[in-house]
Amino acid sequence: MQFPQMPFIDAHAHMVSRTTDDYEAMRAAGIVALIEPAFWLGQPRTEAGSFKDYFSSLVGWERFRASQFGIKHYCCIGLNSKEANNEALAEQVMELLPLYLMKEGVVAVGEIGYDDQTAAEDKYFRLQIALALETQLPIMIHTPHRDKKAGTTRSMDVLEEMGMSPDRVVIDHNNEETVREVLDRGYWAAFTIYPHTKMGNERMVDIIRQYGADRIIVDSACDWGVSDPLAVPKTAALMLERGIEEAQVRQVCYQNALQAYGQSGQMKESDWSENKGIDQSQRFSGTQY
Amino acid sequence: MTYSGAARVFGHEHWLQEPKPKEEVLGLFPGLRLDLWTQTQLARAYVLLSVPPDIAPRVLKQLQETADNQELLALYAAFPLLPSGPALLPLATEAVRSNMRNVFEAIALHNPYPAQYFDEAAWNQLYLKAAFINCPLTKIYGLAERANASLSRILSDFAHERWAAGRNLAPDAWQVVFSFVEESLLPDLEHLFIDADIRQQQAATLVCYQNPYADARLLLEHFPMWTEEAQEGELTWPSLAQSWYEDY
């Protein structure tokens, strides 16, 4: 497939679950940077140590793996809503978070928010909003798949109640039903392009037609499930084919993510533009050390 | 958090600016290339030095378990400066196991810690891993002092595996065998001498040239094409490394 000649950022990709073939294909398609938010691993963890190793891999091994393919890897650190329901474990994970939030390349607290919208989820959501305020980091919000519309509204209510500024929050996994309120309230609205469910890339084209490109972000959220690590460049190709202006495509597939997460002070265009493609020094020959 | 936060205050530029500190300062820790350090690295070393030695192994272990890529690199590169010495061995051998190239290089290259504290088995693992992933081996500190018979044997076996796959070792890999040339190694040297790549021939020349063993001398007489360069000091292990590694 031919992809448009422009740089892309995948603002939501769970690369721990992907292969080097994916990295190679992503780079070839023009993805220069990606953001990997902390989430669960497909089944609930039972030990805090598993979280520690997971967070460490997000700032260590996965970052290195991406660099081998010329992709700049950033991450969000947080306790996801699914696992917030194991309160004994959640308490220990909360103690781990401060160790990671100040690290280089950590661009937000996330993905956090609601899943089943339980009391425990609400408790740890609020505690993590407080952490974001304290560390001056943006937030990436995971919106629930069930009772989505109400859950999305509730997420924003709580964020505002705690004094988080909407322009420092990306609400992810939007659809036609949630997008208007999210944009009206001043948040960044991200859309996850799934191959079969939720948001297909055809629907994405219609959303850009209706709402324009301001504060809208397209991502893949690729993980171990059926998902497509090339969703962003593929959607860009379709948008151009359907007559969306190139400047708008660039906004939703690159610029907006950079602007939203760049507020962390941890993500700059020069991080990858000054890096000539694949980092040869990392991959093949000696660095200075 | 202070250790992590260093990167928000200091950059990844090299810390050495004019006027440069005196050579004596840079030479305080032989083998350590402080001049290649970044500002953040230096700040992190300062933080590490402020940890009381009695709790350092525990604190550093926690740091190792929760560190990002650059933090690990700064941690291992600072080991020669830290007073805990041998207590850091478990962390240092773990560093050698790292799959992140720059992290491995932080312990392996321009770092006097392994030569001082590693036992023979750990030292040999470090050397072989560096050879395996094509690190410039001359940047490992203490090669001559830590060379050993077992390493020569393992290196020879490794070369045979590579040759079976139609590949060569980096020529400077052979620099650790010179004092251990014995009968079993002579066919390997012959193999190098007849290799089409002159850098392999040059490696064999240097090994034989530096070796007092009579049969090695005999080999050198058979294959004299680079002996003169070796005699005149134009051909050395660093010069050979220079010709082999991109951006050496």
XYZ file of C-alpha atoms in Angstrom:
537
model
C 0.000 0.000 0.000
C 1.163 3.527 -0.832
C 1.149 5.894 2.124
C 1.146 9.670 1.885
C 4.605 11.196 2.135
C 4.230 12.876 5.494
C 5.357 12.123 9.036
C 2.912 10.425 11.419
C 2.601 10.043 15.165
C 0.632 7.122 16.544
C -0.539 8.649 19.804
C -1.726 5.363 21.295
C 0.059 2.066 20.606
C 0.703 -0.877 22.956
C 3.986 -1.924 21.420
C 4.876 -4.490 24.093
C 2.416 -6.719 22.287
C 3.778 -6.129 18.772
C 6.602 -7.645 16.756
C 9.629 -6.087 15.093
C 7.832 -6.629 11.758
C 5.272 -4.117 12.989
C 7.939 -1.606 13.937
C 9.513 -2.014 10.528
C 6.198 -1.550 8.727
C 5.281 1.447 10.880
C 8.546 3.193 10.116
C 8.241 2.406 6.416
C 4.743 3.921 6.441
C 6.106 7.172 7.905
C 5.489 6.837 11.650
C 8.279 8.806 13.334
C 7.068 8.729 16.929
C 4.524 6.921 19.045
C 3.060 7.031 22.528
C 2.567 3.868 24.529
C 0.153 4.371 27.397
C 0.327 1.997 30.349
C -2.616 -0.379 30.354
C -3.314 -3.931 31.463
C -1.825 -6.986 29.778
C -4.966 -8.715 28.553
C -5.496 -10.399 31.894
C -5.264 -8.921 35.367
C -1.886 -8.856 37.117
C -1.751 -10.279 40.624
C 1.488 -8.776 41.923
C 2.791 -5.214 42.181
C 6.142 -6.448 40.897
C 4.510 -7.212 37.555
C 3.562 -3.548 37.294
C 7.063 -2.461 38.196
C 8.588 -4.619 35.483
C 5.957 -3.453 32.996
C 6.577 0.224 33.699
C 10.320 -0.381 33.502
C 9.945 -2.048 30.129
C 7.983 0.968 28.850
C 10.850 3.320 29.694
C 13.619 0.834 28.939
C 13.469 -2.111 26.594
C 10.487 -0.946 24.516
C 12.050 2.472 24.067
C 15.241 0.790 22.881
C 13.365 -1.573 20.568
C 11.613 1.355 18.887
C 14.882 3.241 18.486
C 16.285 0.341 16.499
C 13.683 1.069 13.851
C 14.053 4.827 13.870
C 10.858 5.422 15.857
C 10.889 7.689 18.899
C 9.012 6.006 21.734
C 7.189 7.915 24.479
C 4.904 6.571 27.144
C 2.220 7.387 29.665
C 2.409 5.904 33.152
C -0.679 5.095 35.194
C -2.871 2.534 36.876
C -5.560 1.505 34.407
C -9.162 1.401 35.455
C -9.635 -2.350 35.007
C -6.937 -3.230 37.506
C -7.901 -0.400 39.853
C -10.640 -2.759 40.984
C -8.115 -4.907 42.869
C -7.716 -2.409 45.683
C -4.984 -4.189 47.627
C -2.875 -4.250 44.497
C -3.880 -0.753 43.427
C -2.516 0.673 46.676
C 0.923 -0.783 45.930
C 0.846 0.398 42.310
C 0.055 3.935 43.462
C 3.292 3.868 45.442
C 5.216 2.897 42.307
C 3.868 5.658 40.075
C 5.952 8.561 41.441
C 9.102 6.595 40.614
C 8.195 6.682 36.934
C 6.260 9.901 36.304
C 9.316 12.150 36.338
C 11.285 10.106 33.851
C 12.305 11.391 30.464
C 9.834 10.688 27.700
C 6.869 10.204 30.049
C 4.348 12.488 28.378
C 1.211 11.960 30.481
C -0.495 10.110 33.289
C -2.485 7.446 31.488
C -4.405 5.717 30.326
C -6.693 6.262 33.275
C -10.423 6.801 33.713
C -13.369 4.433 34.002
C -14.089 0.923 32.831
C -16.994 -0.463 34.863
C -17.350 2.877 36.652
C -17.028 1.318 40.105
C -16.226 3.133 43.352
C -12.670 1.763 43.292
C -12.131 3.048 39.762
C -13.383 6.439 40.820
C -11.050 6.510 43.814
C -7.887 5.750 41.830
C -8.925 7.985 38.954
C -9.115 10.923 41.342
C -5.835 10.053 43.054
C -4.106 9.972 39.691
C -5.586 13.287 38.560
C -4.030 14.716 41.718
C -0.700 13.138 40.745
C -0.897 14.708 37.285
C -1.565 18.098 38.813
C 1.351 17.661 41.188
C 3.803 16.547 38.487
C 2.374 18.983 35.904
C 1.765 16.219 33.409
C -1.086 15.977 30.891
C -3.587 13.112 31.184
C -4.685 10.464 28.697
C -8.225 9.278 29.382
C -9.463 5.804 28.524
C -13.214 6.051 28.034
C -15.301 2.987 28.929
C -16.590 0.657 26.230
C -19.818 -0.002 28.104
C -22.055 2.906 29.015
C -19.572 4.973 27.068
C -21.407 8.246 26.715
C -22.231 8.651 30.399
C -18.753 7.406 31.383
C -17.122 9.993 29.151
C -19.211 12.803 30.577
C -18.475 11.635 34.094
C -14.709 11.538 33.382
C -14.795 15.167 32.291
C -16.923 16.188 35.269
C -14.412 14.706 37.686
C -11.430 16.210 35.862
C -12.964 19.658 36.052
C -14.076 19.213 39.645
C -10.449 18.528 40.549
C -9.177 21.538 38.656
C -7.540 19.832 35.694
C -7.462 22.094 32.671
C -9.240 20.482 29.668
C -6.531 21.585 27.240
C -4.101 19.315 29.098
C -6.290 16.234 28.713
C -6.739 13.881 25.765
C -9.990 11.931 25.875
C -9.414 8.756 23.866
C -11.604 6.140 22.154
C -14.228 8.671 21.096
C -17.069 8.001 18.667
C -19.802 10.000 16.954
C -21.809 10.014 20.154
C -19.144 11.465 22.421
C -17.099 13.772 20.234
C -19.270 16.879 20.327
C -19.337 17.240 24.087
C -15.619 16.468 24.391
C -14.702 19.192 21.900
C -17.253 21.660 23.252
C -15.780 21.331 26.729
C -12.293 22.144 25.426
C -10.601 18.717 25.511
C -8.472 17.008 22.886
C -10.528 14.245 21.269
C -8.692 11.113 20.158
C -10.175 8.428 17.945
C -8.976 4.870 17.885
C -9.244 3.199 14.499
C -10.122 -0.470 14.935
C -10.300 -2.814 11.966
C -13.712 -4.318 12.811
C -15.291 -2.591 15.771
C -15.879 0.906 17.049
C -14.308 3.515 14.832
C -13.506 2.452 11.279
C -11.455 4.784 9.144
C -14.408 5.534 6.831
C -16.286 6.973 9.795
C -13.207 8.970 10.707
C -13.328 10.778 7.384
C -16.915 11.849 8.092
C -15.970 13.108 11.550
C -13.218 15.327 10.135
C -15.700 16.632 7.546
C -18.144 17.496 10.275
C -15.872 18.758 13.052
C -12.735 19.893 11.253
C -9.256 19.000 12.441
C -8.816 21.158 15.523
C -7.980 19.164 18.663
C -8.724 15.833 16.953
C -6.170 13.010 17.114
C -6.214 9.711 15.215
C -4.519 6.666 16.782
C -4.388 2.891 16.414
C -4.354 1.623 20.037
C -2.821 -1.507 18.523
C -2.343 -4.267 21.093
C -2.641 -8.061 21.317
C -6.191 -7.982 20.031
C -7.256 -7.626 16.413
C -5.835 -4.201 15.649
C -3.758 -2.463 13.029
C -0.439 -0.726 13.776
C -0.774 1.049 10.422
C -4.198 2.495 11.197
C -2.914 6.079 11.297
C -1.171 6.146 7.885
C -4.024 4.140 6.351
C -6.602 6.598 7.638
C -4.470 9.472 6.362
C -4.392 7.887 2.914
C -8.162 7.488 2.918
C -8.730 11.060 4.091
C -6.619 12.431 1.256
C -8.385 10.177 -1.230
C -11.730 11.517 -0.010
C -10.613 15.083 -0.457
C -9.683 16.129 3.080
C -7.027 18.838 2.876
C -3.461 17.750 3.482
C -2.976 20.347 6.218
C -5.927 18.866 8.110
C -4.638 15.342 7.684
C -1.301 16.430 9.068
C -3.026 18.030 12.015
C -4.966 14.958 13.095
C -2.279 12.400 12.285
C 0.748 14.290 13.605
C 0.591 17.878 14.789
C -2.202 17.717 17.362
C -0.649 14.772 19.204
C 2.652 16.615 19.332
C 0.970 19.734 20.644
C -1.179 17.973 23.239
C 1.515 15.711 24.687
C 4.273 18.244 24.068
C 2.746 20.128 27.008
C 4.630 17.649 29.195
C 7.906 19.255 28.101
C 9.027 15.715 27.256
C 8.198 15.535 23.549
C 9.717 17.801 20.910
C 9.825 17.602 17.151
C 13.628 17.841 17.291
C 13.651 14.483 19.143
C 13.111 12.768 15.811
C 13.749 15.393 13.135
C 17.402 15.632 14.168
C 17.699 11.878 14.219
C 18.473 10.809 10.684
C 16.245 7.802 10.290
C 17.404 4.715 12.097
C 19.686 5.344 15.010
C 22.742 3.609 13.618
C 24.839 4.301 16.666
C 22.378 2.363 18.788
C 21.972 -0.482 16.448
C 25.199 -1.334 14.773
C 28.260 0.328 16.098
C 29.689 1.646 19.283
C 28.272 4.652 20.975
C 30.652 6.743 22.982
C 30.300 4.495 25.965
C 13.080 11.092 41.769
C 16.073 13.405 42.015
C 17.990 10.929 39.897
C 15.215 10.912 37.270
C 14.632 14.632 37.504
C 18.242 15.422 36.605
C 17.287 15.176 32.948
C 14.772 18.024 33.377
C 17.477 20.363 34.593
C 20.512 19.209 32.661
C 20.730 18.330 29.008
C 22.313 15.518 27.092
C 25.062 17.782 25.849
C 28.588 16.908 26.847
C 29.515 18.615 30.089
C 33.056 19.453 29.104
C 33.255 23.052 28.008
C 36.173 25.446 27.815
C 38.194 25.926 29.904
C 38.703 22.204 30.202
C 39.607 20.736 33.570
C 43.203 19.695 33.953
C 44.304 16.387 32.501
C 44.948 15.184 36.054
C 41.277 15.458 36.861
C 40.175 13.540 33.790
C 42.895 10.989 34.445
C 41.887 10.323 38.067
C 40.131 7.136 37.098
C 42.205 5.336 34.479
C 40.031 3.779 31.827
C 37.066 6.034 32.512
C 36.300 8.535 29.766
C 34.705 11.294 31.810
C 35.191 13.573 28.839
C 32.479 11.646 26.983
C 29.873 12.085 29.695
C 26.792 14.268 29.357
C 25.712 16.900 31.860
C 22.823 14.737 33.026
C 25.150 11.791 33.506
C 27.464 13.856 35.638
C 24.577 15.184 37.736
C 23.321 11.634 38.232
C 26.766 10.430 39.294
C 26.728 13.208 41.868
C 23.387 11.991 43.191
C 24.727 8.416 43.370
C 27.794 9.562 45.294
C 25.584 11.153 47.913
C 24.023 7.787 48.815
C 25.604 6.486 52.049
C 27.764 3.442 51.170
C 26.099 1.151 53.727
C 22.704 1.438 52.034
C 24.037 1.969 48.516
C 23.658 -1.626 47.269
C 19.971 -1.656 48.282
C 19.234 1.824 46.925
C 21.058 1.129 43.674
C 19.203 -2.156 43.241
C 15.880 -0.351 43.476
C 17.186 2.212 41.050
C 18.259 -0.497 38.638
C 14.853 -2.170 38.808
C 12.943 1.011 38.042
C 15.354 2.889 35.769
C 14.830 4.028 32.215
C 17.354 3.474 29.470
C 19.438 6.627 30.064
C 19.261 6.196 33.842
C 20.661 2.677 33.595
C 23.430 3.916 31.365
C 24.386 6.676 33.817
C 24.236 4.225 36.725
C 26.614 1.653 35.245
C 29.028 4.187 33.811
C 29.396 5.650 37.320
C 30.264 2.331 39.026
C 34.046 2.976 39.069
C 33.410 6.188 41.015
C 31.306 4.592 43.732
C 32.807 3.478 47.028
C 30.732 0.267 47.256
C 33.116 -1.585 44.929
C 32.567 -5.360 44.993
C 29.096 -5.006 46.547
C 27.915 -3.781 43.154
C 28.981 -6.966 41.362
C 25.498 -8.515 41.102
C 24.227 -5.305 39.497
C 27.215 -5.118 37.165
C 26.849 -8.665 35.884
C 23.135 -7.970 35.379
C 24.140 -4.987 33.257
C 26.156 -7.300 31.023
C 22.966 -9.306 30.449
C 21.119 -6.254 29.169
C 19.775 -6.425 25.655
C 19.822 -2.661 25.341
C 23.007 -1.986 23.501
C 23.813 1.383 25.048
C 23.205 -0.025 28.528
C 25.542 -2.947 27.890
C 28.138 -0.566 26.505
C 27.945 1.592 29.632
C 29.367 -1.260 31.701
C 31.550 -2.810 28.995
C 33.282 0.086 27.237
C 35.521 2.764 28.738
C 34.673 1.414 32.159
C 37.379 0.138 34.533
C 34.903 -1.534 36.907
C 34.713 -4.974 35.221
C 38.485 -5.339 34.878
C 38.853 -4.603 38.561
C 36.060 -6.725 40.019
C 34.765 -9.357 37.583
C 35.866 -12.952 38.063
C 37.195 -14.782 35.043
C 33.871 -16.286 33.952
C 32.062 -12.936 34.155
C 34.900 -11.186 32.350
C 34.833 -13.727 29.548
C 31.055 -13.346 29.192
C 31.464 -9.606 28.883
C 34.145 -9.935 26.220
C 32.245 -12.498 24.187
C 29.013 -10.569 24.326
C 30.824 -7.459 23.124
C 32.354 -9.484 20.280
C 28.975 -11.035 19.535
C 27.192 -7.720 19.086
C 30.127 -6.129 17.279
C 31.204 -3.582 19.891
C 34.623 -2.039 19.305
C 36.601 -4.330 21.596
C 39.609 -2.077 22.002
C 37.318 0.214 24.028
C 37.135 -2.412 26.771
C 39.483 -1.455 29.577
C 41.994 -3.987 30.908
C 42.057 -6.416 27.988
C 45.708 -7.383 28.300
C 45.590 -7.780 32.090
C 42.450 -9.880 32.037
C 43.294 -12.095 29.052
C 43.179 -15.772 30.007
C 43.554 -19.220 28.491
C 39.897 -20.018 28.825
C 38.925 -16.896 26.894
C 41.307 -17.888 24.088
C 39.705 -21.299 23.864
C 36.154 -19.883 23.861
C 37.105 -17.287 21.270
C 38.542 -19.961 19.016
C 35.304 -21.966 19.304
C 33.317 -18.827 18.541
C 35.451 -18.138 15.459
C 34.768 -21.691 14.234
C 31.023 -21.123 14.594
C 31.300 -17.911 12.621
C 33.433 -19.506 9.923
C 30.912 -22.323 9.593
C 28.317 -19.632 8.904
C 30.576 -17.957 6.350
C 31.329 -14.968 8.594
C 34.367 -13.599 10.375
C 35.023 -12.259 13.831
C 35.984 -8.630 14.126
C 39.776 -8.744 13.668
C 40.476 -7.006 16.970
C 38.695 -9.829 18.809
C 41.959 -11.768 18.539
C 43.930 -9.310 20.608
C 43.279 -11.269 23.803
C 44.847 -14.520 22.591
C 48.442 -13.393 22.080
C 49.860 -14.798 25.328
C 47.950 -18.013 24.948
C 48.923 -19.190 21.520
C 49.615 -22.871 21.636
C 49.330 -25.688 19.194
C 45.559 -25.732 19.134
C 45.395 -22.113 18.045
C 47.880 -22.326 15.169
C 45.349 -23.569 12.592
C 43.104 -20.610 13.483
C 45.940 -18.180 12.852
C 46.675 -19.884 9.577
C 43.030 -19.561 8.668
C 43.259 -15.825 9.347
C 46.447 -15.463 7.309
C 44.825 -16.950 4.221
C 41.558 -15.018 4.590
C 40.799 -12.735 1.657
C 40.149 -9.799 4.002
C 43.492 -8.174 4.778
C 42.253 -7.091 8.187
C 41.962 -10.723 9.205
C 45.534 -11.295 7.963
C 46.642 -8.272 9.943
C 45.014 -9.620 13.113
C 47.000 -12.847 12.753
C 50.142 -10.816 12.128
C 49.679 -8.861 15.346
C 48.982 -11.988 17.386
C 52.107 -13.717 16.083
C 54.198 -10.589 16.287
C 53.391 -10.104 19.957
C 53.902 -13.755 20.795
C 57.171 -15.352 21.890
C 56.017 -18.894 21.019
C 58.386 -20.327 18.399
C 55.665 -21.745 16.150
C 53.994 -18.341 16.037
C 57.275 -16.855 14.847
C 57.488 -19.562 12.229
C 53.994 -18.708 11.006
C 55.001 -15.085 10.723
C 57.895 -16.082 8.497
C 55.470 -17.994 6.279
C 53.097 -15.057 6.032
C 55.296 -11.971 6.202
C 53.020 -9.587 4.248
C 52.158 -7.277 7.187
C 55.123 -7.826 9.487
C 56.842 -4.650 8.490
C 53.767 -2.559 9.327
C 53.612 -4.224 12.716
C 57.307 -3.604 13.347
C 57.018 0.031 12.443
C 53.994 0.513 14.670
C 51.676 1.434 11.796
C 49.660 -1.686 12.368
C 48.265 -1.816 15.918
C 45.071 -3.149 17.475
C 43.545 0.351 17.572
C 44.490 0.989 13.941
C 42.941 -2.325 12.991
C 39.792 -1.480 14.955
C 39.668 1.853 13.166
C 39.584 0.125 9.804
C 36.874 -2.322 10.884
C 34.197 -0.428 12.817
C 32.082 2.271 11.281
C 32.392 5.449 13.362
C 35.045 4.001 15.635
